[in-house]
């Protein structure tokens, strides 16, 4: 499979790893979605994660991240 992320708002705040791998019914693949909010403005940020199988089948997962102002606890 391959995994790719497309930010729809902003850039550089979301990543997927690994970008490719192998998965079977017996051994599923694992894709990690990582978000870095340090440079994001307050608001709603959106992206798409697209997974494509070796046979060309695609699945798209929408991602929505809401960043609000507030103090650290």
mmCIF file of N, CA, C and O in Angstrom:
data_model
loop_
_atom_site.group_PDB
_atom_site.id
_atom_site.type_symbol
_atom_site.label_atom_id
_atom_site.label_comp_id
_atom_site.label_asym_id
_atom_site.label_seq_id
_atom_site.Cartn_x
_atom_site.Cartn_y
_atom_site.Cartn_z
ATOM 1 N N UNK A 1 0.827 -1.181 0.000
ATOM 2 C CA UNK A 1 0.000 0.000 0.000
ATOM 3 C C UNK A 1 0.875 1.249 0.000
ATOM 4 O O UNK A 1 2.051 1.199 0.331
ATOM 5 N N UNK A 2 0.243 2.349 -0.363
ATOM 6 C CA UNK A 2 0.887 3.648 -0.193
ATOM 7 C C UNK A 2 -0.056 4.519 0.634
ATOM 8 O O UNK A 2 -1.273 4.326 0.623
ATOM 9 N N UNK A 3 0.520 5.449 1.351
ATOM 10 C CA UNK A 3 -0.247 6.383 2.168
ATOM 11 C C UNK A 3 0.231 7.792 1.845
ATOM 12 O O UNK A 3 1.434 8.038 1.779
ATOM 13 N N UNK A 4 -0.711 8.689 1.644
ATOM 14 C CA UNK A 4 -0.360 10.073 1.323
ATOM 15 C C UNK A 4 -1.324 11.002 2.042
ATOM 16 O O UNK A 4 -2.473 10.642 2.300
ATOM 17 N N UNK A 5 -0.839 12.186 2.369
ATOM 18 C CA UNK A 5 -1.689 13.176 3.021
ATOM 19 C C UNK A 5 -1.744 14.422 2.151
ATOM 20 O O UNK A 5 -0.741 14.824 1.551
ATOM 21 N N UNK A 6 -2.939 15.010 2.068
ATOM 22 C CA UNK A 6 -3.140 16.247 1.331
ATOM 23 C C UNK A 6 -3.756 17.262 2.277
ATOM 24 O O UNK A 6 -4.930 17.143 2.637
ATOM 25 N N UNK A 7 -2.984 18.246 2.748
ATOM 26 C CA UNK A 7 -3.575 19.297 3.575
ATOM 27 C C UNK A 7 -4.513 20.155 2.721
ATOM 28 O O UNK A 7 -4.144 20.555 1.621
ATOM 29 N N UNK A 8 -5.706 20.400 3.202
ATOM 30 C CA UNK A 8 -6.645 21.250 2.485
ATOM 31 C C UNK A 8 -6.587 22.679 2.998
ATOM 32 O O UNK A 8 -7.028 23.598 2.318
ATOM 33 N N UNK A 9 -6.060 22.842 4.220
ATOM 34 C CA UNK A 9 -5.829 24.167 4.795
ATOM 35 C C UNK A 9 -4.442 24.156 5.412
ATOM 36 O O UNK A 9 -4.045 23.199 6.063
ATOM 37 N N UNK A 10 -3.683 25.196 5.170
ATOM 38 C CA UNK A 10 -2.325 25.256 5.713
ATOM 39 C C UNK A 10 -1.410 24.244 5.055
ATOM 40 O O UNK A 10 -1.777 23.589 4.084
ATOM 41 N N UNK A 11 -0.220 24.125 5.600
ATOM 42 C CA UNK A 11 0.718 23.130 5.084
ATOM 43 C C UNK A 11 1.702 22.762 6.184
ATOM 44 O O UNK A 11 1.943 23.546 7.109
ATOM 45 N N UNK A 12 2.236 21.575 6.092
ATOM 46 C CA UNK A 12 3.275 21.135 7.010
ATOM 47 C C UNK A 12 2.805 20.728 8.396
ATOM 48 O O UNK A 12 3.611 20.386 9.243
ATOM 49 N N UNK A 13 1.504 20.711 8.646
ATOM 50 C CA UNK A 13 1.016 20.393 9.987
ATOM 51 C C UNK A 13 0.627 18.931 10.161
ATOM 52 O O UNK A 13 0.403 18.475 11.281
ATOM 53 N N UNK A 14 0.558 18.189 9.067
ATOM 54 C CA UNK A 14 0.118 16.800 9.142
ATOM 55 C C UNK A 14 1.003 15.939 8.248
ATOM 56 O O UNK A 14 1.419 16.362 7.177
ATOM 57 N N UNK A 15 1.309 14.741 8.740
ATOM 58 C CA UNK A 15 2.147 13.807 7.986
ATOM 59 C C UNK A 15 1.685 12.384 8.277
ATOM 60 O O UNK A 15 1.081 12.113 9.316
ATOM 61 N N UNK A 16 1.965 11.480 7.342
ATOM 62 C CA UNK A 16 1.698 10.056 7.555
ATOM 63 C C UNK A 16 2.996 9.279 7.428
ATOM 64 O O UNK A 16 3.851 9.614 6.605
ATOM 65 N N UNK A 17 3.144 8.276 8.258
ATOM 66 C CA UNK A 17 4.286 7.369 8.174
ATOM 67 C C UNK A 17 3.807 5.953 8.455
ATOM 68 O O UNK A 17 2.911 5.786 9.282
ATOM 69 N N UNK A 18 4.332 4.969 7.784
ATOM 70 C CA UNK A 18 5.243 5.076 6.638
ATOM 71 C C UNK A 18 4.463 5.457 5.385
ATOM 72 O O UNK A 18 3.242 5.325 5.339
ATOM 73 N N UNK A 19 5.176 5.911 4.377
ATOM 74 C CA UNK A 19 4.544 6.295 3.119
ATOM 75 C C UNK A 19 4.134 5.084 2.289
ATOM 76 O O UNK A 19 3.318 5.196 1.382
ATOM 77 N N UNK A 20 4.690 3.904 2.624
ATOM 78 C CA UNK A 20 4.305 2.676 1.927
ATOM 79 C C UNK A 20 4.607 1.487 2.826
ATOM 80 O O UNK A 20 5.367 1.589 3.789
ATOM 81 N N UNK A 21 3.976 0.376 2.519
ATOM 82 C CA UNK A 21 4.189 -0.826 3.309
ATOM 83 C C UNK A 21 3.455 -2.006 2.710
ATOM 84 O O UNK A 21 2.928 -1.928 1.599
ATOM 85 N N UNK A 22 3.416 -3.082 3.467
ATOM 86 C CA UNK A 22 2.751 -4.308 3.043
ATOM 87 C C UNK A 22 1.724 -4.691 4.091
ATOM 88 O O UNK A 22 2.001 -4.604 5.284
ATOM 89 N N UNK A 23 0.558 -5.099 3.627
ATOM 90 C CA UNK A 23 -0.491 -5.535 4.544
ATOM 91 C C UNK A 23 -1.212 -6.737 3.944
ATOM 92 O O UNK A 23 -1.376 -6.828 2.727
ATOM 93 N N UNK A 24 -1.601 -7.655 4.801
ATOM 94 C CA UNK A 24 -2.409 -8.803 4.401
ATOM 95 C C UNK A 24 -3.547 -8.938 5.399
ATOM 96 O O UNK A 24 -3.576 -8.240 6.421
ATOM 97 N N UNK A 25 -4.461 -9.866 5.145
ATOM 98 C CA UNK A 25 -5.531 -10.099 6.114
ATOM 99 C C UNK A 25 -4.964 -10.608 7.428
ATOM 100 O O UNK A 25 -5.478 -10.299 8.496
ATOM 101 N N UNK A 26 -3.898 -11.371 7.355
ATOM 102 C CA UNK A 26 -3.286 -11.923 8.559
ATOM 103 C C UNK A 26 -2.409 -10.902 9.285
ATOM 104 O O UNK A 26 -2.246 -10.954 10.493
ATOM 105 N N UNK A 27 -1.798 -9.998 8.540
ATOM 106 C CA UNK A 27 -0.897 -8.995 9.115
ATOM 107 C C UNK A 27 -1.284 -7.615 8.588
ATOM 108 O O UNK A 27 -0.768 -7.171 7.566
ATOM 109 N N UNK A 28 -2.201 -6.942 9.271
ATOM 110 C CA UNK A 28 -2.622 -5.624 8.794
ATOM 111 C C UNK A 28 -1.479 -4.611 8.846
ATOM 112 O O UNK A 28 -0.582 -4.722 9.678
ATOM 113 N N UNK A 29 -1.531 -3.644 7.977
ATOM 114 C CA UNK A 29 -0.558 -2.555 8.008
ATOM 115 C C UNK A 29 -0.985 -1.494 9.016
ATOM 116 O O UNK A 29 -2.155 -1.385 9.372
ATOM 117 N N UNK A 30 -0.039 -0.725 9.483
ATOM 118 C CA UNK A 30 -0.311 0.368 10.416
ATOM 119 C C UNK A 30 0.224 1.656 9.815
ATOM 120 O O UNK A 30 1.382 1.716 9.408
ATOM 121 N N UNK A 31 -0.627 2.664 9.760
ATOM 122 C CA UNK A 31 -0.229 3.986 9.275
ATOM 123 C C UNK A 31 -0.448 4.968 10.416
ATOM 124 O O UNK A 31 -1.516 5.012 11.016
ATOM 125 N N UNK A 32 0.559 5.742 10.715
ATOM 126 C CA UNK A 32 0.474 6.731 11.795
ATOM 127 C C UNK A 32 0.254 8.109 11.181
ATOM 128 O O UNK A 32 0.961 8.506 10.263
ATOM 129 N N UNK A 33 -0.724 8.815 11.725
ATOM 130 C CA UNK A 33 -0.981 10.191 11.317
ATOM 131 C C UNK A 33 -0.467 11.090 12.439
ATOM 132 O O UNK A 33 -0.882 10.949 13.583
ATOM 133 N N UNK A 34 0.457 11.981 12.097
ATOM 134 C CA UNK A 34 1.056 12.873 13.088
ATOM 135 C C UNK A 34 0.692 14.311 12.752
ATOM 136 O O UNK A 34 0.720 14.708 11.583
ATOM 137 N N UNK A 35 0.357 15.082 13.790
ATOM 138 C CA UNK A 35 -0.016 16.476 13.607
ATOM 139 C C UNK A 35 0.879 17.370 14.456
ATOM 140 O O UNK A 35 1.133 17.068 15.612
ATOM 141 N N UNK A 36 1.353 18.445 13.852
ATOM 142 C CA UNK A 36 2.159 19.436 14.548
ATOM 143 C C UNK A 36 1.366 20.740 14.565
ATOM 144 O O UNK A 36 1.233 21.411 13.543
ATOM 145 N N UNK A 37 0.845 21.086 15.731
ATOM 146 C CA UNK A 37 -0.014 22.262 15.831
ATOM 147 C C UNK A 37 0.741 23.536 16.192
ATOM 148 O O UNK A 37 0.137 24.597 16.289
ATOM 149 N N UNK A 38 2.047 23.457 16.371
ATOM 150 C CA UNK A 38 2.807 24.597 16.893
ATOM 151 C C UNK A 38 2.729 25.845 16.009
ATOM 152 O O UNK A 38 2.808 26.958 16.513
ATOM 153 N N UNK A 39 2.580 25.686 14.714
ATOM 154 C CA UNK A 39 2.563 26.852 13.826
ATOM 155 C C UNK A 39 1.167 27.145 13.269
ATOM 156 O O UNK A 39 1.022 27.990 12.393
ATOM 157 N N UNK A 40 0.152 26.446 13.783
ATOM 158 C CA UNK A 40 -1.192 26.642 13.254
ATOM 159 C C UNK A 40 -1.907 27.793 13.937
ATOM 160 O O UNK A 40 -1.789 27.999 15.144
ATOM 161 N N UNK A 41 -2.670 28.523 13.148
ATOM 162 C CA UNK A 41 -3.530 29.564 13.700
ATOM 163 C C UNK A 41 -4.752 28.916 14.336
ATOM 164 O O UNK A 41 -5.110 27.775 14.014
ATOM 165 N N UNK A 42 -5.401 29.654 15.214
ATOM 166 C CA UNK A 42 -6.661 29.201 15.793
ATOM 167 C C UNK A 42 -7.656 29.030 14.656
ATOM 168 O O UNK A 42 -7.721 29.841 13.729
ATOM 169 N N UNK A 43 -8.405 27.938 14.686
ATOM 170 C CA UNK A 43 -9.410 27.678 13.658
ATOM 171 C C UNK A 43 -9.471 26.210 13.325
ATOM 172 O O UNK A 43 -8.878 25.368 14.003
ATOM 173 N N UNK A 44 -10.177 25.916 12.277
ATOM 174 C CA UNK A 44 -10.370 24.532 11.840
ATOM 175 C C UNK A 44 -9.462 24.265 10.652
ATOM 176 O O UNK A 44 -9.431 25.042 9.693
ATOM 177 N N UNK A 45 -8.736 23.176 10.728
ATOM 178 C CA UNK A 45 -7.800 22.776 9.672
ATOM 179 C C UNK A 45 -8.225 21.410 9.157
ATOM 180 O O UNK A 45 -8.603 20.534 9.937
ATOM 181 N N UNK A 46 -8.138 21.247 7.848
ATOM 182 C CA UNK A 46 -8.613 20.004 7.228
ATOM 183 C C UNK A 46 -7.539 19.401 6.330
ATOM 184 O O UNK A 46 -6.723 20.110 5.761
ATOM 185 N N UNK A 47 -7.628 18.058 6.220
ATOM 186 C CA UNK A 47 -6.709 17.329 5.340
ATOM 187 C C UNK A 47 -7.403 16.050 4.892
ATOM 188 O O UNK A 47 -8.462 15.672 5.414
ATOM 189 N N UNK A 48 -6.778 15.372 3.941
ATOM 190 C CA UNK A 48 -7.232 14.052 3.494
ATOM 191 C C UNK A 48 -6.063 13.096 3.564
ATOM 192 O O UNK A 48 -4.956 13.424 3.112
ATOM 193 N N UNK A 49 -6.294 11.921 4.108
ATOM 194 C CA UNK A 49 -5.310 10.840 4.063
ATOM 195 C C UNK A 49 -5.825 9.833 3.051
ATOM 196 O O UNK A 49 -6.970 9.362 3.160
ATOM 197 N N UNK A 50 -5.000 9.517 2.062
ATOM 198 C CA UNK A 50 -5.402 8.576 1.017
ATOM 199 C C UNK A 50 -4.532 7.334 1.100
ATOM 200 O O UNK A 50 -3.300 7.425 1.083
ATOM 201 N N UNK A 51 -5.185 6.183 1.204
ATOM 202 C CA UNK A 51 -4.506 4.889 1.219
ATOM 203 C C UNK A 51 -4.822 4.184 -0.089
ATOM 204 O O UNK A 51 -5.991 4.113 -0.491
ATOM 205 N N UNK A 52 -3.789 3.696 -0.756
ATOM 206 C CA UNK A 52 -3.959 3.021 -2.041
ATOM 207 C C UNK A 52 -3.332 1.640 -1.968
ATOM 208 O O UNK A 52 -2.166 1.506 -1.588
ATOM 209 N N UNK A 53 -4.114 0.626 -2.317
ATOM 210 C CA UNK A 53 -3.596 -0.745 -2.285
ATOM 211 C C UNK A 53 -2.720 -1.005 -3.500
ATOM 212 O O UNK A 53 -2.731 -0.240 -4.474
ATOM 213 N N UNK A 54 -1.977 -2.100 -3.459
ATOM 214 C CA UNK A 54 -1.127 -2.478 -4.594
ATOM 215 C C UNK A 54 -1.973 -2.722 -5.839
ATOM 216 O O UNK A 54 -1.503 -2.540 -6.959
ATOM 217 N N UNK A 55 -3.248 -3.096 -5.650
ATOM 218 C CA UNK A 55 -4.151 -3.325 -6.768
ATOM 219 C C UNK A 55 -4.837 -2.078 -7.270
ATOM 220 O O UNK A 55 -5.635 -2.126 -8.197
ATOM 221 N N UNK A 56 -4.564 -0.928 -6.646
ATOM 222 C CA UNK A 56 -5.120 0.333 -7.098
ATOM 223 C C UNK A 56 -6.392 0.781 -6.383
ATOM 224 O O UNK A 56 -6.917 1.849 -6.686
ATOM 225 N N UNK A 57 -6.892 -0.020 -5.445
ATOM 226 C CA UNK A 57 -8.077 0.399 -4.694
ATOM 227 C C UNK A 57 -7.693 1.517 -3.733
ATOM 228 O O UNK A 57 -6.639 1.467 -3.108
ATOM 229 N N UNK A 58 -8.573 2.530 -3.626
ATOM 230 C CA UNK A 58 -8.262 3.698 -2.789
ATOM 231 C C UNK A 58 -9.301 3.871 -1.690
ATOM 232 O O UNK A 58 -10.478 3.586 -1.891
ATOM 233 N N UNK A 59 -8.819 4.354 -0.551
ATOM 234 C CA UNK A 59 -9.690 4.763 0.547
ATOM 235 C C UNK A 59 -9.202 6.132 1.002
ATOM 236 O O UNK A 59 -8.006 6.347 1.177
ATOM 237 N N UNK A 60 -10.137 7.048 1.172
ATOM 238 C CA UNK A 60 -9.795 8.394 1.611
ATOM 239 C C UNK A 60 -10.422 8.641 2.972
ATOM 240 O O UNK A 60 -11.608 8.384 3.183
ATOM 241 N N UNK A 61 -9.603 9.149 3.899
ATOM 242 C CA UNK A 61 -10.052 9.427 5.260
ATOM 243 C C UNK A 61 -9.959 10.931 5.486
ATOM 244 O O UNK A 61 -8.872 11.505 5.400
ATOM 245 N N UNK A 62 -11.095 11.588 5.762
ATOM 246 C CA UNK A 62 -11.030 13.016 6.048
ATOM 247 C C UNK A 62 -10.496 13.254 7.463
ATOM 248 O O UNK A 62 -10.779 12.486 8.385
ATOM 249 N N UNK A 63 -9.718 14.325 7.626
ATOM 250 C CA UNK A 63 -9.165 14.690 8.930
ATOM 251 C C UNK A 63 -9.568 16.133 9.210
ATOM 252 O O UNK A 63 -9.380 17.008 8.362
ATOM 253 N N UNK A 64 -10.131 16.376 10.389
ATOM 254 C CA UNK A 64 -10.480 17.719 10.826
ATOM 255 C C UNK A 64 -9.838 17.955 12.179
ATOM 256 O O UNK A 64 -9.990 17.143 13.093
ATOM 257 N N UNK A 65 -9.115 19.052 12.301
ATOM 258 C CA UNK A 65 -8.441 19.416 13.543
ATOM 259 C C UNK A 65 -8.872 20.829 13.920
ATOM 260 O O UNK A 65 -8.701 21.758 13.137
ATOM 261 N N UNK A 66 -9.453 20.979 15.108
ATOM 262 C CA UNK A 66 -9.857 22.292 15.599
ATOM 263 C C UNK A 66 -8.822 22.778 16.592
ATOM 264 O O UNK A 66 -8.519 22.101 17.583
ATOM 265 N N UNK A 67 -8.251 23.946 16.327
ATOM 266 C CA UNK A 67 -7.261 24.554 17.216
ATOM 267 C C UNK A 67 -7.932 25.744 17.894
ATOM 268 O O UNK A 67 -8.477 26.628 17.222
ATOM 269 N N UNK A 68 -7.905 25.734 19.214
ATOM 270 C CA UNK A 68 -8.509 26.838 19.952
ATOM 271 C C UNK A 68 -7.462 27.522 20.803
ATOM 272 O O UNK A 68 -6.424 26.959 21.116
ATOM 273 N N UNK A 69 -7.744 28.762 21.156
ATOM 274 C CA UNK A 69 -6.837 29.481 22.040
ATOM 275 C C UNK A 69 -7.140 29.033 23.457
ATOM 276 O O UNK A 69 -8.208 28.552 23.767
ATOM 277 N N UNK A 70 -6.191 29.175 24.307
ATOM 278 C CA UNK A 70 -6.374 28.775 25.690
ATOM 279 C C UNK A 70 -5.021 28.677 26.361
ATOM 280 O O UNK A 70 -3.985 28.742 25.711
ATOM 281 N N UNK A 71 -5.060 28.566 27.632
ATOM 282 C CA UNK A 71 -3.791 28.474 28.345
ATOM 283 C C UNK A 71 -3.410 27.024 28.557
ATOM 284 O O UNK A 71 -4.260 26.141 28.611
ATOM 285 N N UNK A 72 -2.136 26.778 28.639
ATOM 286 C CA UNK A 72 -1.630 25.432 28.905
ATOM 287 C C UNK A 72 -1.901 25.063 30.356
ATOM 288 O O UNK A 72 -1.791 25.891 31.254
ATOM 289 N N UNK A 73 -2.236 23.822 30.570
ATOM 290 C CA UNK A 73 -2.460 23.346 31.944
ATOM 291 C C UNK A 73 -1.235 22.685 32.469
ATOM 292 O O UNK A 73 -0.475 22.088 31.815
#
